[in-house]
CSV table of C-alpha atoms in Angstrom, one decimal:
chain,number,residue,atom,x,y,z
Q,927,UNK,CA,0.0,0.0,0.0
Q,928,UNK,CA,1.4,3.3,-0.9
Q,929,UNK,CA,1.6,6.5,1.0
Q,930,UNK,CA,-1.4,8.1,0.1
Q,931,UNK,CA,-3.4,4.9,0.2
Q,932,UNK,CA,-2.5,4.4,3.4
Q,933,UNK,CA,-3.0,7.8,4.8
Q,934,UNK,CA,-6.5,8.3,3.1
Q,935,UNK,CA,-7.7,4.7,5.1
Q,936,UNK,CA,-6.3,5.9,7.9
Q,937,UNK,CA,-8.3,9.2,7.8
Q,938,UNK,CA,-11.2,7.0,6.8
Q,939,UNK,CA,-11.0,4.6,9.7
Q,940,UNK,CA,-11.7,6.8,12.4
Q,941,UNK,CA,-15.9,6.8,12.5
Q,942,UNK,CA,-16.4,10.7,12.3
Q,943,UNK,CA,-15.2,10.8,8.8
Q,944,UNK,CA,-16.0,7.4,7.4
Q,945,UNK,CA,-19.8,8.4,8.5
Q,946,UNK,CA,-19.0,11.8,6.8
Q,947,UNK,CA,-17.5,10.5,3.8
Q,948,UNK,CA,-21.0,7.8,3.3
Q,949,UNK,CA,-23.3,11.0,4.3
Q,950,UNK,CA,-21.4,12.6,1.5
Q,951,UNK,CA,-21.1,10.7,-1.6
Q,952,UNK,CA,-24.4,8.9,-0.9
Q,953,UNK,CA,-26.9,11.6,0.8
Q,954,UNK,CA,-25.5,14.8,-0.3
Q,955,UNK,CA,-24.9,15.5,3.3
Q,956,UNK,CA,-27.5,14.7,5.3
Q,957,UNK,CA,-26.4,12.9,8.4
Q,958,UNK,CA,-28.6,9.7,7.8
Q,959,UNK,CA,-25.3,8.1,9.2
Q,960,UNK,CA,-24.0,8.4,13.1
Q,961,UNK,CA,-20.3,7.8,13.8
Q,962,UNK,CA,-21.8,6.1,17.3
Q,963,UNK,CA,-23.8,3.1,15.6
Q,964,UNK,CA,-19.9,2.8,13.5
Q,965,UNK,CA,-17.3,0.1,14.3
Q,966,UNK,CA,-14.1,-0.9,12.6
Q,967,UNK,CA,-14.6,-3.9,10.7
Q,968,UNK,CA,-11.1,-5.7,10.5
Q,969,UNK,CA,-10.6,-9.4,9.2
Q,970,UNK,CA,-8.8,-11.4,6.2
Q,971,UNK,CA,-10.7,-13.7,4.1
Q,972,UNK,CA,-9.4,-16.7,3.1
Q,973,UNK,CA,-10.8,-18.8,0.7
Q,974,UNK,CA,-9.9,-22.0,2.1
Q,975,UNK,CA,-11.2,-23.0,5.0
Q,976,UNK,CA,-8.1,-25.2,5.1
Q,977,UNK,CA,-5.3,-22.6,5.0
Q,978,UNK,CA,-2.7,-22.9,7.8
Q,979,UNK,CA,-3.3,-19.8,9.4
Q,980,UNK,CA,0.2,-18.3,9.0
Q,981,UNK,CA,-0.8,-17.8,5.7
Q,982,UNK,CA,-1.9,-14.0,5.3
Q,983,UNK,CA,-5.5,-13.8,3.4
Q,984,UNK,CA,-7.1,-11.0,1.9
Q,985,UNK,CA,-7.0,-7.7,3.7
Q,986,UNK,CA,-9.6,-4.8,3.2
Q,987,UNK,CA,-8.7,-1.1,2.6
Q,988,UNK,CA,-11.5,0.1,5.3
Q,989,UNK,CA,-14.9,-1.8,6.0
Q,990,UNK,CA,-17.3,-0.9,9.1
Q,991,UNK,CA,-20.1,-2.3,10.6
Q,992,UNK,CA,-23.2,0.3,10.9
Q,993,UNK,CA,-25.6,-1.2,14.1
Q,994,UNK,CA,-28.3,1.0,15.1
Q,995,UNK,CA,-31.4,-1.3,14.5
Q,996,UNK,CA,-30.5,-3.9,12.0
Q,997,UNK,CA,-26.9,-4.1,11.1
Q,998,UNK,CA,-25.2,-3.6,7.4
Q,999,UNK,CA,-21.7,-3.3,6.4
Q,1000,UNK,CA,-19.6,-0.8,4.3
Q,1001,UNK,CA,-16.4,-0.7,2.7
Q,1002,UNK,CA,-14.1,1.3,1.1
Q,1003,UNK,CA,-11.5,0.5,-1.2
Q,1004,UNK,CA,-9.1,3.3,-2.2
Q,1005,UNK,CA,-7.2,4.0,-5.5
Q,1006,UNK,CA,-4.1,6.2,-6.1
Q,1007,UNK,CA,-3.7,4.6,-9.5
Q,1008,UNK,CA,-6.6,3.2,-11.3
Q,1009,UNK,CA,-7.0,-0.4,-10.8
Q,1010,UNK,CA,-9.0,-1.6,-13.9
Q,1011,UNK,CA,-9.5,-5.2,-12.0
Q,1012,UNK,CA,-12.0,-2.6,-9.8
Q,1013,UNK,CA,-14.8,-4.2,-9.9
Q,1014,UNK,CA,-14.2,-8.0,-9.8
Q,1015,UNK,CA,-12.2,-6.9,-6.9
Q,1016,UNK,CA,-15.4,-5.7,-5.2
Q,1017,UNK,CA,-17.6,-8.5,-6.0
Q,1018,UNK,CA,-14.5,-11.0,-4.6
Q,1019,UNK,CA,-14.7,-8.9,-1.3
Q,1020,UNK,CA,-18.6,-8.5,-1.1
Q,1021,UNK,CA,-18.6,-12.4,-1.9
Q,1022,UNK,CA,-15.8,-13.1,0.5
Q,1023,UNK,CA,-18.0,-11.5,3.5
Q,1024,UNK,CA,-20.7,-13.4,2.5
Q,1025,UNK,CA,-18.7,-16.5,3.0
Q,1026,UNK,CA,-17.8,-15.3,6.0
Q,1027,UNK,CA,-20.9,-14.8,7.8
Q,1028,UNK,CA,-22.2,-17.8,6.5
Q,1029,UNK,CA,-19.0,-19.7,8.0
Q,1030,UNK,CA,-19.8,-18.1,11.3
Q,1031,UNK,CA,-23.4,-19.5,11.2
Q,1032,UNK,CA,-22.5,-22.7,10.5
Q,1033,UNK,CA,-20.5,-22.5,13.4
Q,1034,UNK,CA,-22.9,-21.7,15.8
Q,1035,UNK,CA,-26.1,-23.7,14.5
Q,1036,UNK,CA,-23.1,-27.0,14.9
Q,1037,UNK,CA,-22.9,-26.2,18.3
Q,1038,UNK,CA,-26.7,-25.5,19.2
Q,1039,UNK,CA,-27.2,-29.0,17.3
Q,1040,UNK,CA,-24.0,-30.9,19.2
Q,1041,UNK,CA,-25.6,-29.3,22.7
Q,1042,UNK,CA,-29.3,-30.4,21.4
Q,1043,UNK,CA,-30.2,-26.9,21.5
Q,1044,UNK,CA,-31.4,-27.2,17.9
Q,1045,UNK,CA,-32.2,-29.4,14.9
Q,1046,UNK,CA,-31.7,-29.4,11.6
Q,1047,UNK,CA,-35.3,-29.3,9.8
Q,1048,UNK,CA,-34.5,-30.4,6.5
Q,1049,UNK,CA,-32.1,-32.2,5.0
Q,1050,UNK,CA,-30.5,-29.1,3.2
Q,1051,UNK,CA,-30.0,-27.4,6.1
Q,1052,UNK,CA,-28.0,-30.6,7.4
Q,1053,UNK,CA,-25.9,-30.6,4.0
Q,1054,UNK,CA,-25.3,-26.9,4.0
Q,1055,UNK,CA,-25.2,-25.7,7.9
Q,1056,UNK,CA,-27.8,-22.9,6.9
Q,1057,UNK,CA,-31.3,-22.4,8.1
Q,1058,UNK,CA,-34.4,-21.0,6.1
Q,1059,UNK,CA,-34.6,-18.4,8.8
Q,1060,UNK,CA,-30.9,-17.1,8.5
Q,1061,UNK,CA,-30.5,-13.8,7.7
Q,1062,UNK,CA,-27.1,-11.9,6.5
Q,1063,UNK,CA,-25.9,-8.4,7.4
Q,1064,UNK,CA,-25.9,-6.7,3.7
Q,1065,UNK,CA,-22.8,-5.5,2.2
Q,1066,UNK,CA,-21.8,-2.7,0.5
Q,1067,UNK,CA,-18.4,-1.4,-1.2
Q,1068,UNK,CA,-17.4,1.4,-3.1
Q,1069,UNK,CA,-14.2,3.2,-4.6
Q,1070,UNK,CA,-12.5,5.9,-4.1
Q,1071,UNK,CA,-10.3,7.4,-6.8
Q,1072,UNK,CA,-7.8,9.7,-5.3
Q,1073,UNK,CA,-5.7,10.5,-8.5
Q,1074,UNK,CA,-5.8,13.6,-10.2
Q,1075,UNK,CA,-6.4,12.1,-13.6
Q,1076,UNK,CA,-9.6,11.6,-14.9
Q,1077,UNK,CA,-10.6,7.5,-14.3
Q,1078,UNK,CA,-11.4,5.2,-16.8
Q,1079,UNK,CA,-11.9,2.5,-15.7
Q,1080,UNK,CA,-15.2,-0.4,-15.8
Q,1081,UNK,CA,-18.3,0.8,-13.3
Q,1082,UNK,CA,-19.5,-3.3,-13.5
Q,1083,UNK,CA,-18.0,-6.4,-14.4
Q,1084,UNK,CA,-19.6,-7.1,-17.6
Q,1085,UNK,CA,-18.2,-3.1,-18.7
Q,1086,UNK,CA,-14.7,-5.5,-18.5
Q,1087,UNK,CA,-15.8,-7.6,-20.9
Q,1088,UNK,CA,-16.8,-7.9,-24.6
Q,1089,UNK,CA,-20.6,-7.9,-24.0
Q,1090,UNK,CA,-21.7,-5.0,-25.4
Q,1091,UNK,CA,-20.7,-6.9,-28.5
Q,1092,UNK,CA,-23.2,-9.5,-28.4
Q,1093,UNK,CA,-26.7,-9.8,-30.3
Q,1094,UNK,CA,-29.0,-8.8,-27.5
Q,1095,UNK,CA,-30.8,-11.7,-26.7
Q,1096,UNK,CA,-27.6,-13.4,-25.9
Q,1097,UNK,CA,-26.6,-10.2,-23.2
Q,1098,UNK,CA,-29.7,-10.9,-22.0
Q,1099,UNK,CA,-28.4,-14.2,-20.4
Q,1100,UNK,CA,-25.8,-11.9,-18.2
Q,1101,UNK,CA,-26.4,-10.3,-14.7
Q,1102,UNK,CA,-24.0,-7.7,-14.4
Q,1103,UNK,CA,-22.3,-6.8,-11.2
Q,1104,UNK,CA,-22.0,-2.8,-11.0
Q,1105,UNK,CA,-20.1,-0.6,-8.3
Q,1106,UNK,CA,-19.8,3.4,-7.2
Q,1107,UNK,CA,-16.6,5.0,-8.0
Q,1108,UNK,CA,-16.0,8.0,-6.1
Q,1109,UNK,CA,-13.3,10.3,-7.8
Q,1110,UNK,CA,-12.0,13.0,-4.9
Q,1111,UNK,CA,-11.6,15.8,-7.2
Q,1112,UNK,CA,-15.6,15.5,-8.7
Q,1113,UNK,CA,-16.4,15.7,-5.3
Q,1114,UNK,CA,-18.6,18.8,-3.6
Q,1115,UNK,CA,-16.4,19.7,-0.2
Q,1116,UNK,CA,-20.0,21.3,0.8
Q,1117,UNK,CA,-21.3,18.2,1.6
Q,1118,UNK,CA,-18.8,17.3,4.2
Q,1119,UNK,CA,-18.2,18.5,7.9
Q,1120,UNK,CA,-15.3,16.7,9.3
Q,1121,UNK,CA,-11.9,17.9,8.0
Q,1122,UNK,CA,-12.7,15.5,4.8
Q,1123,UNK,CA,-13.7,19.1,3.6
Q,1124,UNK,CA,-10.7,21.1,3.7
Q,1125,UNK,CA,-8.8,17.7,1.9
Q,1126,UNK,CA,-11.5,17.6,-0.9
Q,1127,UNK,CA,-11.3,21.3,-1.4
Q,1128,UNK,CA,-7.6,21.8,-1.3
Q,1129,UNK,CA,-7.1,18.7,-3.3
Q,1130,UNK,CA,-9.3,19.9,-6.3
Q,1131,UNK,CA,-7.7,23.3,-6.4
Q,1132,UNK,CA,-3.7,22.1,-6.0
Q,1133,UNK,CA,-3.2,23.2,-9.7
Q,1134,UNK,CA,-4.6,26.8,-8.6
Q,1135,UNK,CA,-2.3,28.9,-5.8
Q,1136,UNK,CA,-4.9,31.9,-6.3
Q,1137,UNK,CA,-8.2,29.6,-5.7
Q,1138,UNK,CA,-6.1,27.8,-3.1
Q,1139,UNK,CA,-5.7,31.0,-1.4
Q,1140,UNK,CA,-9.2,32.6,-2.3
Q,1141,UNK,CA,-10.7,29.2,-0.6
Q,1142,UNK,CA,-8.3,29.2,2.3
Q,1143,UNK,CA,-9.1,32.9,3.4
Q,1144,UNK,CA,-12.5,32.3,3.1
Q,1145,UNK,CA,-13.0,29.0,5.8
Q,1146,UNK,CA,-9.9,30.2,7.7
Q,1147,UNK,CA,-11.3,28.9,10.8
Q,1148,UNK,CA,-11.7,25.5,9.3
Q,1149,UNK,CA,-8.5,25.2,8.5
Q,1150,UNK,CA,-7.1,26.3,12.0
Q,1151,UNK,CA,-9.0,23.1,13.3
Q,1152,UNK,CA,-7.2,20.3,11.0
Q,1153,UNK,CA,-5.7,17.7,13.2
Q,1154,UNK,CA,-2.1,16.6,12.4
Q,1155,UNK,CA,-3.4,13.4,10.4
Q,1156,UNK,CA,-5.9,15.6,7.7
Q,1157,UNK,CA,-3.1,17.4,7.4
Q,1158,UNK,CA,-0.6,14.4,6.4
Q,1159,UNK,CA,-3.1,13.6,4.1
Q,1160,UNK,CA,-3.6,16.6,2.0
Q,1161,UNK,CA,0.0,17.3,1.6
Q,1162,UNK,CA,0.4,14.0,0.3
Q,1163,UNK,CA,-2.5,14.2,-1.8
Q,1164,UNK,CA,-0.9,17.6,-3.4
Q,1165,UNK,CA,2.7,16.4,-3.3
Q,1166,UNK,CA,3.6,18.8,-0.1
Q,1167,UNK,CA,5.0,16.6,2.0
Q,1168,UNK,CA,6.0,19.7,4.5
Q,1169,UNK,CA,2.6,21.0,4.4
Q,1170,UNK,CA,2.7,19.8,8.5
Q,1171,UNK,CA,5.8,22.3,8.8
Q,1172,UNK,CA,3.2,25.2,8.3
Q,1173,UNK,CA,1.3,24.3,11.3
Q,1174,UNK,CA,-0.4,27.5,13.4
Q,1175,UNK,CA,0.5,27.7,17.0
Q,1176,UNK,CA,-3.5,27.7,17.5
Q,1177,UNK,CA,-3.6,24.6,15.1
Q,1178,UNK,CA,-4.8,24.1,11.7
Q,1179,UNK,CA,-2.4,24.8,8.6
Q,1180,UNK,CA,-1.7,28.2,7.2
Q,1181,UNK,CA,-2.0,27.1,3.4
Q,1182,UNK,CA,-1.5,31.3,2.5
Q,1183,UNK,CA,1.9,30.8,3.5
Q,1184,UNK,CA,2.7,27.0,2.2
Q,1185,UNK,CA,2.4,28.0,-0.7
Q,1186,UNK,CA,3.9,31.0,-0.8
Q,1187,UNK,CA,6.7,29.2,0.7
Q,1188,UNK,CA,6.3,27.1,-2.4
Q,1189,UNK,CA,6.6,30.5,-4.9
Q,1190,UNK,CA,9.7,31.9,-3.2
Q,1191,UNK,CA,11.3,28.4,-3.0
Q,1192,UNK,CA,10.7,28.1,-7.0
Q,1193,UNK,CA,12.0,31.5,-7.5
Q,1194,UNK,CA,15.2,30.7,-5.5
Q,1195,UNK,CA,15.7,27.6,-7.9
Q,1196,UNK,CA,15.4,29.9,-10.5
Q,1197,UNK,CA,17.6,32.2,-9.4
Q,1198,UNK,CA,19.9,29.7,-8.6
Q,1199,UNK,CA,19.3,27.5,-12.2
Q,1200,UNK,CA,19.9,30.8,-13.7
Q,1201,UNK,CA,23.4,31.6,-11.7
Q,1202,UNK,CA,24.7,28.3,-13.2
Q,1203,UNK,CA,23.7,28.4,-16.5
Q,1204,UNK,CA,25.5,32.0,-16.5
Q,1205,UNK,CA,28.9,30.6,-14.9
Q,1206,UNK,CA,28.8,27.9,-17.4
Q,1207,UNK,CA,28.3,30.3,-20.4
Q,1208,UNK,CA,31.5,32.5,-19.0
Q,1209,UNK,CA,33.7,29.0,-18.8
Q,1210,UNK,CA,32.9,28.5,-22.0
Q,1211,UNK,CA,33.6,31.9,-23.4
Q,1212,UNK,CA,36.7,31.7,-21.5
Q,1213,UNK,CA,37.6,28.3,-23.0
Q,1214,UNK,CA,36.9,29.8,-26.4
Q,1215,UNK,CA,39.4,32.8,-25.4
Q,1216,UNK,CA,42.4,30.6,-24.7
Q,1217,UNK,CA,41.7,28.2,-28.0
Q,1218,UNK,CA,42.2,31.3,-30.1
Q,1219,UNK,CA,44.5,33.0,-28.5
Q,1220,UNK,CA,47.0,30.7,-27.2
Q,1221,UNK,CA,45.9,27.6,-29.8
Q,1222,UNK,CA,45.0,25.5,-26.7
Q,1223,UNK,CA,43.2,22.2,-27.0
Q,1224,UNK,CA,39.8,22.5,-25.3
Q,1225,UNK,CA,40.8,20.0,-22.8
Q,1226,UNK,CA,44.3,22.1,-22.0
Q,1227,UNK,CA,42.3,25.2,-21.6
Q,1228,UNK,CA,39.4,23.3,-19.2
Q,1229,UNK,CA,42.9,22.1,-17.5
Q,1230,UNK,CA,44.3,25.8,-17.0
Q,1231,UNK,CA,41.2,27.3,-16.1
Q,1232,UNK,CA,40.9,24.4,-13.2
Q,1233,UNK,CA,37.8,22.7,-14.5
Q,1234,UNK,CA,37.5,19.5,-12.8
Q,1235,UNK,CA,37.5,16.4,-14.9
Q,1236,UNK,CA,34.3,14.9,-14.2
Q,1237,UNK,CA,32.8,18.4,-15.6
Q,1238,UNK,CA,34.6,18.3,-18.8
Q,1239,UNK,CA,32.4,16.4,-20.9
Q,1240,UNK,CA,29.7,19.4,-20.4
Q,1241,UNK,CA,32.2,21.8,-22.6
Q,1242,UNK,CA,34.1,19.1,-24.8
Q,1243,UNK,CA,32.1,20.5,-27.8
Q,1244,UNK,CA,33.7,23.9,-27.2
């Protein structure tokens, strides 16, 4: 998992913001969704029941378990490149939960029946360890795309395939298998409270200093409440690994000054680029000089004027 992967799950793994990222993508921000009723969902699926279990199995980005009334599970898998395997991935995960719970089941209804708490009333449920009455917690995954290039990618399984090519009463044989994928910069900071905001915001204006700034001015004290961690996150998002050095001694970031920071440090490697390219030019004037007047091979002249070897090759064309 790369940096910004792993950053973005672990801003998403705390419940405030992975109930204010599902209020936001799926309700336009209306709270349907409590970080209380939240909890972190952690497990590896394996797909063989008979793995030794030193053998790692398949780990999820971020999935919770939402229990108010009934419960229902969500996950979130993050992308800083596209992954066009997207949505088989999905169904593999949804499918692998499934699995799960129905393992988990069959685990308890063996013991009921072993401790003639219960019996099987049908010969399926004795082959398969599942009652008519069972019922699942649902499952539901999305992505999220966190690049900066547009994503194209399949929104379904079949959209990885050659069906669209078939005559349609032969597509009509297919269930697809579609999913949601959630592109940071499409989406509308507005909708979100926690500092999910200020990362969506910043993030879709990193190729713009003046709407950075306009933006920044204008939720100031939004941004003097981002913990360390949002932080982190946006200045890997927008390649500013330092962005935590402009930290305000009343907290938050002061992204006025970041990037400004940024500006003078670009013009200092100009000014500096600019100082080189103007020495080298006068070497090579003065390497010119000596040729002519003193009929100097280049490499005698770089030798007199105290050019180091391993810098000789740049004025050998002299």
């Amino acid at each position: 998992m790369g940096r910004i992967n792993e950053l973005v799950c672990d801003c998403l793994g705390r419940p405030e913001y992975y109930a204010d990222f599902w209020n936001g993508t799926q309700f336009r921000g209306v709270p349907k969704l409590q970080s209380k009723y939240l909890k972190r969902y952690d497990c590896e699926y394996h797909k063989s029941q008979h793995k030794p279990i030193s053998v790692a199995g398949i780990q999820r980005d971020v999935l919770m378990q939402y229990q108010e009334t009934n419960a229902f599970i969500l996950g979130v898998e993050v992308m800083e490149n596209p992954d066009y395997t997207m949505p088989v991935r999905i169904m593999d995960y949804d499918a692998q939960e499934f699995q799960r719970q129905i393992k988990d089941i069959r685990v308890q209804h063996e013991m009921a029946v072993n401790e003639k708490q219960e019996t099987w009333n049908s010969g399926g449920e004795y082959l398969y360890g599942v009652k008519r009455e069972d019922e699942f917690q649902p499952v539901h995954t999305v992505a999220l795309y966190c690049g900066t290039e547009e994503y194209d990618g399949a929104d379904s399984v079949l959209g990885m395939t050659g069906y669209d090519k078939l005559e349609p009463d032969l597509q009509a044989l297919f269930t697809d298998y579609p999913i949601q994928v959630y592109q940071l910069k499409d989406l509308q900071e507005e909708n979100y409270q926690t500092g999910l905001r200020e990362i969506i915001a910043i993030f879709k204006r990193s190729r713009d200093r003046d709407a950075i700034k306009k933006y920044y001015l204008e939720h100031k004290e939004r941004f003097q409440r981002m913990d360390e961690l949002s932080i982190d996150t946006l200045g890997a998002l927008i390649g500013k690994s330092k962005l935590k050095e402009f930290k305000q001694e009343k907290g938050g970031v002061d992204m006025c000054k970041a990037f400004e920071d940024e500006r003078e440090e670009g013009r200092e490697e100009g000014r500096e680029e600019g100082l080189r390219v103007g020495r080298e030019e006068s070497l090579r004037q003065s390497i010119c000089n000596l040729m002519e007047n003193l009929k100097l091979t280049s490499r005698q002249a770089m030798e007199a004027l105290g050019i180091p070897r391993s810098e000789w090759n740049k004025y050998e064309q002299v």
